[in-house]
Each structure stands twice: as structure tokens, then as C-alpha cells.
Amino acid sequence: KAGVTQTPRYLIKTRGQQVTLSCSPISGHRSVSWYQQTPGQGLQFLFEYFSETQRNKGNFPGRFSGRQFSNSRSEMNVSTLELGDSALYLCASSLGDRNQPQHFGDGTRLSIL
Amino acid sequence: ILNVEQSPQSLHVQEGDSTNFTCSFPSSNFYALHWYRWETAKSPEALFVMTLNGDEKKKGRISATLNTKEGYSYLYIKGSQPEDSATYLCAFLNRDDKIIFGKGTRLHILP
């Protein structure tokens, strides 16, 4: 069974640009969550999508948005990039029950110049 | 403000020794606690999902306990091996659908 796939693995952008990251969950998983990891911080929850609907949202500005498609694949978009957006972005999929563990992808390393 | 603390931040353990570390979380509105292992250059891997006060889970040489009344969970590793070197993360989930990760305990096994 294929794991969670995130693309691209690395990305370099400049301030003011926008970026879209992609996440393909494990087959059969309907929940996809996105996290941001910056040095010295724990994983910060961005949002969760379940059956194409945003089910949960963290405390990030509106520049961070996402969506989920009918095949459960999810995209995350960040507009008007800032230097502080440089981070590792992880997505995780699960069956949707919060008693189930999440399965993480390898992440996208985003660097803002 | 919901806060999840993991201690220690970093730990060096001699191969063959046993060790443990702590995850502290709010003792109210508890729903579940997850433990993950994150090896360098890999993705976080789920270890345990714990939901009931007094839960004890075991996976090989690794085990975990849960105390929801006082808000802590311990992770134990028996007979540490080099492959146990990783960052161990806990995640607290509450009944308001919040999920908060701790910053992790970085474990180094010394040969």
C-alpha cells in the first residue's frame, strides 16, 4: 500500500509569490491534515479536510488555504509569501476517526528568499 | 492557552540502557493522546494512540502509560538500540477538535 505522497519535496520562492503544495493520502483515507514545522517549534496544525470539506482549522492567517478533491487528494496554497513562511510542511492522512493515528508524508521543504 | 510540554528536550542514552520521557498536557477536556517517532530524513511514524486514563500500550521494547487526571504520559524504551535514535513527539487532542503537538524529545543512543 503506497504511503502519503507530498510534492514537491523542495521549493524555493521569493517574498510576495504564492505557492501550492500537493498531498496524496493513503488509499481509502478520507482525512488529510496539514502542519507547519519551523525550527524550535512543534508541529503547528494548519487545517484538516474530510470528504472535501474543511473540518478543522488552526490559527494561521487567511493567506494559508487548502482544498480537497473527490479522490481525497489535497492541496495547500500560501499567498503573498513572507520570509517567516519558510518551513517544512507536512501532510498526514487518516481514516478520519480521531482515535486513529495519522500517517505522515515526507514533507515539502519551502524556502523563501 | 493549550500547552503541551515534553521533557527532556534532548537525551543521550548508552546503548542497552533503558530510558523514559514525559509528555504533559491539559488535564481537562481530554480526548486522546498520540505518540509518534520521527527519525531523521523520514516522516513521523505513529507509535500509540491512547484514550483512557490508566491506558498502557506496548510495541516491542517501547511502552507508554497515560494519566489523564493529572495530565501526563510516559514513554519508556527498554534496552535502547541505535535504531531508537529519533525525535519522539506527543500530540494532545481535546474534545473541541484541537490538536496540539509537543516540541518533542530528541533521543540519541550512544554506541
Short mmCIF file of C-alpha atoms in Angstrom, two decimals:
data_model
loop_
_atom_site.label_atom_id
_atom_site.label_comp_id
_atom_site.label_asym_id
_atom_site.label_seq_id
_atom_site.Cartn_x
_atom_site.Cartn_y
_atom_site.Cartn_z
CA LYS A 1 0.00 0.00 0.00
CA ALA A 2 1.52 3.32 -1.06
CA GLY A 3 2.15 5.84 1.70
CA VAL A 4 1.32 9.51 1.83
CA THR A 5 2.96 11.34 -1.06
CA GLN A 6 3.82 15.02 -0.98
CA THR A 7 5.04 17.06 -3.93
CA PRO A 8 7.28 18.82 -4.48
CA ARG A 9 9.90 17.80 -1.91
CA TYR A 10 11.73 21.12 -2.09
CA LEU A 11 10.67 24.54 -3.25
CA ILE A 12 12.31 27.94 -3.34
CA LYS A 13 10.18 31.05 -3.71
CA THR A 14 10.58 34.78 -3.16
CA ARG A 15 8.57 37.10 -0.96
CA GLY A 16 5.21 38.06 -2.38
CA GLN A 17 4.84 34.98 -4.54
CA GLN A 18 2.29 32.27 -3.96
CA VAL A 19 2.79 28.53 -3.75
CA THR A 20 0.70 25.36 -3.99
CA LEU A 21 1.70 22.13 -2.29
CA SER A 22 0.12 18.77 -3.00
CA CYS A 23 -0.65 15.75 -0.86
CA SER A 24 -1.94 12.35 -1.96
CA PRO A 25 -3.22 10.34 1.02
CA ILE A 26 -3.12 6.61 1.57
CA SER A 27 -5.79 4.90 -0.47
CA GLY A 28 -9.05 4.80 1.49
CA HIS A 29 -8.11 7.62 3.82
CA ARG A 30 -10.59 10.48 3.72
CA SER A 31 -8.96 12.86 6.15
CA VAL A 32 -5.95 15.00 5.26
CA SER A 33 -4.34 17.37 7.75
CA TRP A 34 -1.60 19.92 7.11
CA TYR A 35 1.10 21.01 9.54
CA GLN A 36 3.91 23.55 9.57
CA GLN A 37 7.22 22.84 11.27
CA THR A 38 9.68 25.65 11.92
CA PRO A 39 12.95 25.42 13.91
CA GLY A 40 12.31 25.27 17.65
CA GLN A 41 8.57 24.81 17.23
CA GLY A 42 6.39 21.75 17.44
CA LEU A 43 4.22 20.80 14.54
CA GLN A 44 1.68 23.60 14.14
CA PHE A 45 -1.73 22.48 12.87
CA LEU A 46 -2.93 24.34 9.79
CA PHE A 47 -6.19 22.64 8.80
CA GLU A 48 -7.91 19.33 8.20
CA TYR A 49 -10.06 18.28 5.28
CA PHE A 50 -12.50 15.41 5.34
CA SER A 51 -14.66 14.41 2.39
CA GLU A 52 -13.82 17.64 0.54
CA THR A 53 -14.83 19.86 3.46
CA GLN A 54 -12.64 21.75 5.87
CA ARG A 55 -13.40 20.10 9.19
CA ASN A 56 -10.94 21.84 11.43
CA LYS A 57 -8.70 24.90 11.29
CA GLY A 58 -5.68 26.13 13.22
CA ASN A 59 -4.65 29.70 13.97
CA PHE A 60 -3.00 30.68 10.73
CA PRO A 61 -3.79 33.79 8.66
CA GLY A 62 -6.08 33.67 5.66
CA ARG A 63 -3.05 33.58 3.34
CA PHE A 64 -2.99 29.87 4.11
CA SER A 65 -5.77 27.95 2.43
CA GLY A 66 -6.46 24.46 1.26
CA ARG A 67 -8.84 22.23 -0.55
CA GLN A 68 -9.57 18.56 -1.01
CA PHE A 69 -10.70 16.79 -4.15
CA SER A 70 -13.14 13.94 -4.59
CA ASN A 71 -10.26 11.43 -4.69
CA SER A 72 -9.13 12.79 -1.26
CA ARG A 73 -6.01 14.40 -2.66
CA SER A 74 -5.41 17.75 -1.04
CA GLU A 75 -3.64 20.96 -1.93
CA MET A 76 -2.43 23.74 0.30
CA ASN A 77 -1.92 27.23 -1.02
CA VAL A 78 0.01 30.06 0.56
CA SER A 79 -0.34 33.51 -0.99
CA THR A 80 1.82 36.60 -0.58
CA LEU A 81 4.69 34.61 0.84
CA GLU A 82 6.68 36.03 3.75
CA LEU A 83 10.15 35.10 4.97
CA GLY A 84 8.57 33.53 8.06
CA ASP A 85 6.72 31.02 5.88
CA SER A 86 9.99 29.17 5.34
CA ALA A 87 9.30 25.81 6.93
CA LEU A 88 8.74 22.11 6.45
CA TYR A 89 5.10 21.48 5.54
CA LEU A 90 3.81 18.03 6.41
CA CYS A 91 0.56 16.45 5.48
CA ALA A 92 -0.96 13.49 7.24
CA SER A 93 -3.83 11.24 6.29
CA SER A 94 -6.11 9.03 8.33
CA LEU A 95 -9.42 7.22 8.09
CA GLY A 96 -10.99 10.23 9.79
CA ASP A 97 -11.64 8.95 13.29
CA ARG A 98 -9.56 10.96 15.77
CA ASN A 99 -8.84 7.74 17.65
CA GLN A 100 -6.86 6.57 14.64
CA PRO A 101 -3.21 7.52 14.15
CA GLN A 102 -2.18 9.84 11.35
CA HIS A 103 0.16 8.74 8.59
CA PHE A 104 2.60 11.41 7.53
CA GLY A 105 4.25 12.22 4.24
CA ASP A 106 7.90 13.18 3.91
CA GLY A 107 7.01 16.86 3.71
CA THR A 108 7.73 19.78 1.42
CA ARG A 109 10.65 21.99 2.42
CA LEU A 110 9.72 25.56 1.45
CA SER A 111 12.38 28.26 1.45
CA ILE A 112 11.52 31.91 0.95
CA LEU A 113 14.24 34.24 -0.28
CA ILE B 1 -3.87 28.68 26.00
CA LEU B 2 -3.38 24.96 25.43
CA ASN B 3 0.16 23.85 26.12
CA VAL B 4 1.84 20.51 25.61
CA GLU B 5 5.27 20.13 27.14
CA GLN B 6 7.75 17.36 26.51
CA SER B 7 10.74 16.74 28.72
CA PRO B 8 13.57 16.44 28.47
CA GLN B 9 14.15 18.32 25.24
CA SER B 10 17.16 16.13 24.46
CA LEU B 11 18.52 12.93 25.91
CA HIS B 12 21.70 10.88 25.44
CA VAL B 13 21.44 7.24 26.47
CA GLN B 14 24.01 4.46 26.36
CA GLU B 15 23.11 1.53 24.12
CA GLY B 16 21.49 -1.17 26.21
CA ASP B 17 20.21 1.21 28.88
CA SER B 18 16.53 1.88 29.43
CA THR B 19 15.05 5.35 29.39
CA ASN B 20 11.81 7.27 29.66
CA PHE B 21 10.48 10.72 28.95
CA THR B 22 7.36 12.73 29.60
CA CYS B 23 4.55 14.45 27.79
CA SER B 24 2.47 16.89 29.88
CA PHE B 25 -0.87 18.15 28.63
CA PRO B 26 -4.02 19.87 29.93
CA SER B 27 -5.92 17.59 32.30
CA SER B 28 -9.34 18.86 31.21
CA ASN B 29 -11.35 18.23 28.05
CA PHE B 30 -9.13 15.27 27.11
CA TYR B 31 -9.96 13.20 24.05
CA ALA B 32 -6.80 11.30 23.03
CA LEU B 33 -3.03 11.32 23.12
CA HIS B 34 -0.87 10.19 20.21
CA TRP B 35 2.82 9.27 20.27
CA TYR B 36 4.98 9.44 17.15
CA ARG B 37 8.59 8.61 16.37
CA TRP B 38 10.36 10.86 13.86
CA GLU B 39 13.66 9.63 12.52
CA THR B 40 15.95 12.00 10.65
CA ALA B 41 15.19 12.20 6.92
CA LYS B 42 12.00 10.19 7.38
CA SER B 43 8.38 11.04 8.14
CA PRO B 44 6.81 10.78 11.61
CA GLU B 45 5.59 7.28 12.36
CA ALA B 46 2.71 6.54 14.71
CA LEU B 47 3.57 4.57 17.85
CA PHE B 48 0.49 4.69 20.06
CA VAL B 49 -2.98 6.17 20.34
CA MET B 50 -4.13 6.38 23.95
CA THR B 51 -7.61 7.33 25.02
CA LEU B 52 -8.39 6.01 28.51
CA ASN B 53 -6.95 7.03 31.85
CA GLY B 54 -4.63 4.28 33.01
CA ASP B 55 -4.01 3.01 29.44
CA GLU B 56 -0.79 1.12 28.96
CA LYS B 57 0.36 0.28 25.44
CA LYS B 58 3.36 -1.74 24.31
CA LYS B 59 5.12 -2.24 20.98
CA GLY B 60 8.24 -4.34 21.25
CA ARG B 61 10.67 -2.60 23.60
CA ILE B 62 8.62 0.61 23.68
CA SER B 63 5.70 1.18 26.00
CA ALA B 64 3.59 4.12 27.13
CA THR B 65 1.31 4.98 30.01
CA LEU B 66 -1.40 7.58 30.31
CA ASN B 67 -2.71 9.60 33.25
CA THR B 68 -5.47 11.93 32.07
CA LYS B 69 -6.42 13.11 35.57
CA GLU B 70 -3.01 14.67 36.16
CA GLY B 71 -2.24 15.32 32.50
CA TYR B 72 0.83 13.31 31.64
CA SER B 73 2.03 10.36 29.61
CA TYR B 74 5.32 8.50 29.88
CA LEU B 75 7.12 6.76 27.05
CA TYR B 76 9.54 4.01 28.04
CA ILE B 77 12.23 2.38 25.94
CA LYS B 78 13.79 -0.78 27.31
CA GLY B 79 17.31 -1.80 26.28
CA SER B 80 17.93 1.13 23.90
CA GLN B 81 19.31 0.31 20.46
CA PRO B 82 20.89 2.62 17.88
CA GLU B 83 17.75 2.45 15.75
CA ASP B 84 15.82 4.08 18.61
CA SER B 85 17.63 7.37 17.91
CA ALA B 86 14.86 9.74 16.84
CA THR B 87 12.64 12.57 17.99
CA TYR B 88 9.60 11.38 19.91
CA LEU B 89 6.51 13.55 19.59
CA CYS B 90 3.30 13.52 21.54
CA ALA B 91 0.06 15.09 20.32
CA PHE B 92 -2.82 16.06 22.60
CA LEU B 93 -6.34 16.02 21.17
CA ASN B 94 -9.21 17.63 23.06
CA ARG B 95 -12.98 17.41 22.71
CA ASP B 96 -13.07 20.73 20.86
CA ASP B 97 -11.22 19.15 17.91
CA LYS B 98 -7.95 20.85 18.83
CA ILE B 99 -4.70 19.02 18.22
CA ILE B 100 -1.51 20.29 19.83
CA PHE B 101 1.90 18.70 19.31
CA GLY B 102 4.72 18.97 21.79
CA LYS B 103 8.15 20.06 20.57
CA GLY B 104 9.49 16.56 21.02
CA THR B 105 12.22 14.74 22.93
CA ARG B 106 15.31 14.16 20.83
CA LEU B 107 16.84 10.81 21.80
CA HIS B 108 20.46 9.94 20.94
CA ILE B 109 21.65 6.39 21.57
CA LEU B 110 25.39 6.21 22.21
CA PRO B 111 27.17 3.04 20.98
#
